Amino acid sequence: MATILTKTLFSIFLILTPTFSITTDGIFSDQFAATKSKSHKHKMTHLHFYFHDIVSGKKPTAIRIAGPKNAFGTTVMTDDPLTEGLEPSSKVVGRAQGIYALASQHDYGLLMLMNFSFVEGRFNGSALSILGRNRVLDPVREMPVIGGSRIFRFVRGYALARTITYNQKTGDAVVEYNVFVMHP
């Protein structure tokens, strides 16, 4: 008896349930057949520049947007210049736009969420995205490059950061970046 009731209820459910069809009409997404790349060659690109984090003065390029000053939870928004040379007056090749936050209660470990947006040369209009841990007191820090745009689509790689100068009074810093990426 229970079996007949179950089958009847299931039949009624199927009749009353609308049917849905899945389409790939290109409006939201497309599914591609497995394809083989004509070339497995990727370019390795090395970028070298200086990140100028200016938190002092009348026109800072990095400002605290949340949390206590210099303690766990401090969050900073940046639009820092990236320059060809060490001096702030050297040629600007891009901007570091993003957020860093003091994410560790035990050391000076920053969570970096940063786009390096380039404005010069063949990389003009292209960007690299960094997401990772930056232990600022280590001599050299490594962070993953997790993506990019334009020339850097499908990129993968890493960034090495080394603090060149840090002014304890103002909080301003200059950090040297060596970025190595593989891209099509």
GROMACS .gro file of C-alpha atoms in nm:
model
  184
    1MET     CA    1   0.000   0.000   0.000
    2ALA     CA    2   0.279   0.243   0.093
    3THR     CA    3   0.460   0.155  -0.229
    4ILE     CA    4   0.155   0.235  -0.444
    5LEU     CA    5   0.102   0.564  -0.255
    6THR     CA    6   0.469   0.658  -0.298
    7LYS     CA    7   0.459   0.583  -0.672
    8THR     CA    8   0.136   0.781  -0.713
    9LEU     CA    9   0.275   1.083  -0.525
   10PHE     CA   10   0.596   1.067  -0.727
   11SER     CA   11   0.395   1.055  -1.054
   12ILE     CA   12   0.191   1.358  -0.947
   13PHE     CA   13   0.516   1.539  -0.850
   14LEU     CA   14   0.664   1.474  -1.195
   15ILE     CA   15   0.350   1.597  -1.371
   16LEU     CA   16   0.330   1.916  -1.165
   17THR     CA   17   0.701   1.996  -1.171
   18PRO     CA   18   0.799   2.225  -1.458
   19THR     CA   19   1.080   2.104  -1.677
   20PHE     CA   20   1.389   2.313  -1.726
   21SER     CA   21   1.631   2.292  -2.010
   22ILE     CA   22   1.993   2.392  -1.993
   23THR     CA   23   2.118   2.593  -2.286
   24THR     CA   24   2.453   2.739  -2.372
   25ASP     CA   25   2.340   3.024  -2.591
   26GLY     CA   26   2.640   3.242  -2.510
   27ILE     CA   27   2.451   3.498  -2.304
   28PHE     CA   28   2.597   3.392  -1.970
   29SER     CA   29   2.848   3.123  -2.049
   30ASP     CA   30   2.972   2.890  -2.316
   31GLN     CA   31   3.112   2.544  -2.285
   32PHE     CA   32   3.394   2.464  -2.517
   33ALA     CA   33   3.490   2.125  -2.649
   34ALA     CA   34   3.826   2.005  -2.533
   35THR     CA   35   4.087   2.180  -2.741
   36LYS     CA   36   4.454   2.130  -2.780
   37SER     CA   37   4.680   2.430  -2.768
   38LYS     CA   38   4.884   2.487  -3.081
   39SER     CA   39   5.174   2.593  -2.866
   40HIS     CA   40   5.262   2.517  -2.509
   41LYS     CA   41   5.511   2.801  -2.506
   42HIS     CA   42   5.470   3.070  -2.245
   43LYS     CA   43   5.667   3.388  -2.206
   44MET     CA   44   5.857   3.448  -1.886
   45THR     CA   45   5.859   3.816  -1.798
   46HIS     CA   46   6.061   3.982  -1.523
   47LEU     CA   47   5.944   4.321  -1.401
   48HIS     CA   48   6.152   4.538  -1.170
   49PHE     CA   49   6.013   4.852  -1.006
   50TYR     CA   50   5.986   5.044  -0.681
   51PHE     CA   51   5.668   5.078  -0.474
   52HIS     CA   52   5.642   5.414  -0.291
   53ASP     CA   53   5.405   5.384   0.007
   54ILE     CA   54   5.349   5.742   0.128
   55VAL     CA   55   5.131   5.764   0.442
   56SER     CA   56   5.243   6.111   0.555
   57GLY     CA   57   5.213   6.465   0.425
   58LYS     CA   58   4.938   6.655   0.250
   59LYS     CA   59   4.897   6.406  -0.037
   60PRO     CA   60   4.941   6.053   0.101
   61THR     CA   61   4.912   5.765  -0.145
   62ALA     CA   62   4.808   5.521   0.128
   63ILE     CA   63   4.548   5.592   0.397
   64ARG     CA   64   4.422   5.395   0.694
   65ILE     CA   65   4.055   5.312   0.639
   66ALA     CA   66   3.985   5.083   0.936
   67GLY     CA   67   4.123   4.952   1.261
   68PRO     CA   68   4.360   5.090   1.521
   69LYS     CA   69   4.685   5.250   1.409
   70ASN     CA   70   4.968   4.997   1.360
   71ALA     CA   71   4.788   4.710   1.535
   72PHE     CA   72   4.599   4.396   1.439
   73GLY     CA   73   4.314   4.493   1.206
   74THR     CA   74   4.474   4.807   1.064
   75THR     CA   75   4.356   4.829   0.704
   76VAL     CA   76   4.510   5.062   0.446
   77MET     CA   77   4.386   5.158   0.097
   78THR     CA   78   4.658   5.242  -0.155
   79ASP     CA   79   4.714   5.415  -0.484
   80ASP     CA   80   5.093   5.409  -0.466
   81PRO     CA   81   5.322   5.503  -0.754
   82LEU     CA   82   5.541   5.233  -0.906
   83THR     CA   83   5.861   5.384  -1.040
   84GLU     CA   84   6.142   5.274  -1.265
   85GLY     CA   85   6.407   5.390  -1.020
   86LEU     CA   86   6.450   5.424  -0.645
   87GLU     CA   87   6.387   5.798  -0.634
   88PRO     CA   88   6.024   5.917  -0.608
   89SER     CA   89   6.097   6.156  -0.896
   90SER     CA   90   6.193   5.872  -1.132
   91LYS     CA   91   5.963   5.767  -1.417
   92VAL     CA   92   5.624   5.631  -1.302
   93VAL     CA   93   5.554   5.296  -1.471
   94GLY     CA   94   5.234   5.211  -1.288
   95ARG     CA   95   5.021   5.227  -0.975
   96ALA     CA   96   4.977   4.982  -0.686
   97GLN     CA   97   4.606   4.999  -0.615
   98GLY     CA   98   4.451   4.788  -0.346
   99ILE     CA   99   4.440   4.708   0.022
  100TYR     CA  100   4.680   4.577   0.281
  101ALA     CA  101   4.581   4.486   0.634
  102LEU     CA  102   4.767   4.378   0.947
  103ALA     CA  103   4.623   4.026   0.962
  104SER     CA  104   4.846   3.869   1.228
  105GLN     CA  105   4.823   3.907   1.605
  106HIS     CA  106   5.174   3.766   1.649
  107ASP     CA  107   5.398   3.942   1.397
  108TYR     CA  108   5.383   4.207   1.128
  109GLY     CA  109   5.213   3.987   0.870
  110LEU     CA  110   5.010   4.180   0.617
  111LEU     CA  111   4.736   4.047   0.395
  112MET     CA  112   4.810   4.202   0.055
  113LEU     CA  113   4.535   4.241  -0.203
  114MET     CA  114   4.694   4.456  -0.470
  115ASN     CA  115   4.672   4.531  -0.841
  116PHE     CA  116   4.984   4.655  -1.013
  117SER     CA  117   4.834   4.859  -1.294
  118PHE     CA  118   5.092   4.956  -1.557
  119VAL     CA  119   5.087   5.282  -1.754
  120GLU     CA  120   5.410   5.262  -1.949
  121GLY     CA  121   5.558   5.081  -2.250
  122ARG     CA  122   5.422   4.757  -2.387
  123PHE     CA  123   5.246   4.681  -2.056
  124ASN     CA  124   5.043   5.005  -2.066
  125GLY     CA  125   4.684   4.915  -1.969
  126SER     CA  126   4.779   4.572  -1.832
  127ALA     CA  127   4.767   4.472  -1.467
  128LEU     CA  128   4.890   4.201  -1.231
  129SER     CA  129   4.701   4.093  -0.919
  130ILE     CA  130   4.877   3.994  -0.597
  131LEU     CA  131   4.707   3.816  -0.309
  132GLY     CA  132   4.918   3.685  -0.026
  133ARG     CA  133   5.097   3.722   0.304
  134ASN     CA  134   5.366   3.986   0.340
  135ARG     CA  135   5.580   3.953   0.655
  136VAL     CA  136   5.717   4.306   0.636
  137LEU     CA  137   6.008   4.248   0.876
  138ASP     CA  138   6.155   3.966   0.665
  139PRO     CA  139   6.439   4.082   0.438
  140VAL     CA  140   6.266   3.939   0.128
  141ARG     CA  141   5.901   3.841   0.103
  142GLU     CA  142   5.741   3.622  -0.163
  143MET     CA  143   5.378   3.665  -0.268
  144PRO     CA  144   5.185   3.488  -0.541
  145VAL     CA  145   5.068   3.660  -0.857
  146ILE     CA  146   4.718   3.520  -0.893
  147GLY     CA  147   4.602   3.680  -1.215
  148GLY     CA  148   4.622   3.962  -1.460
  149SER     CA  149   4.461   4.146  -1.746
  150ARG     CA  150   4.538   4.230  -2.109
  151ILE     CA  151   4.892   4.111  -2.182
  152PHE     CA  152   4.890   3.925  -1.850
  153ARG     CA  153   4.573   3.717  -1.904
  154PHE     CA  154   4.615   3.364  -1.767
  155VAL     CA  155   4.930   3.474  -1.584
  156ARG     CA  156   5.092   3.287  -1.299
  157GLY     CA  157   5.399   3.380  -1.103
  158TYR     CA  158   5.538   3.538  -0.792
  159ALA     CA  159   5.657   3.871  -0.658
  160LEU     CA  160   5.960   3.927  -0.438
  161ALA     CA  161   5.944   4.237  -0.219
  162ARG     CA  162   6.240   4.393  -0.037
  163THR     CA  163   6.209   4.706   0.177
  164ILE     CA  164   6.471   4.960   0.071
  165THR     CA  165   6.379   5.245   0.305
  166TYR     CA  166   6.135   5.281   0.592
  167ASN     CA  167   6.096   5.603   0.790
  168GLN     CA  168   5.979   5.512   1.142
  169LYS     CA  169   5.875   5.873   1.211
  170THR     CA  170   5.649   5.916   0.904
  171GLY     CA  171   5.569   5.554   0.815
  172ASP     CA  172   5.670   5.614   0.452
  173ALA     CA  173   5.842   5.324   0.275
  174VAL     CA  174   6.004   5.235  -0.055
  175VAL     CA  175   5.989   4.868  -0.149
  176GLU     CA  176   6.175   4.707  -0.439
  177TYR     CA  177   5.972   4.453  -0.636
  178ASN     CA  178   6.103   4.181  -0.864
  179VAL     CA  179   5.807   4.010  -1.028
  180PHE     CA  180   5.839   3.694  -1.237
  181VAL     CA  181   5.539   3.583  -1.439
  182MET     CA  182   5.460   3.328  -1.708
  183HIS     CA  183   5.192   3.423  -1.958
  184PRO     CA  184   5.080   3.332  -2.309
   0.00000   0.00000   0.00000
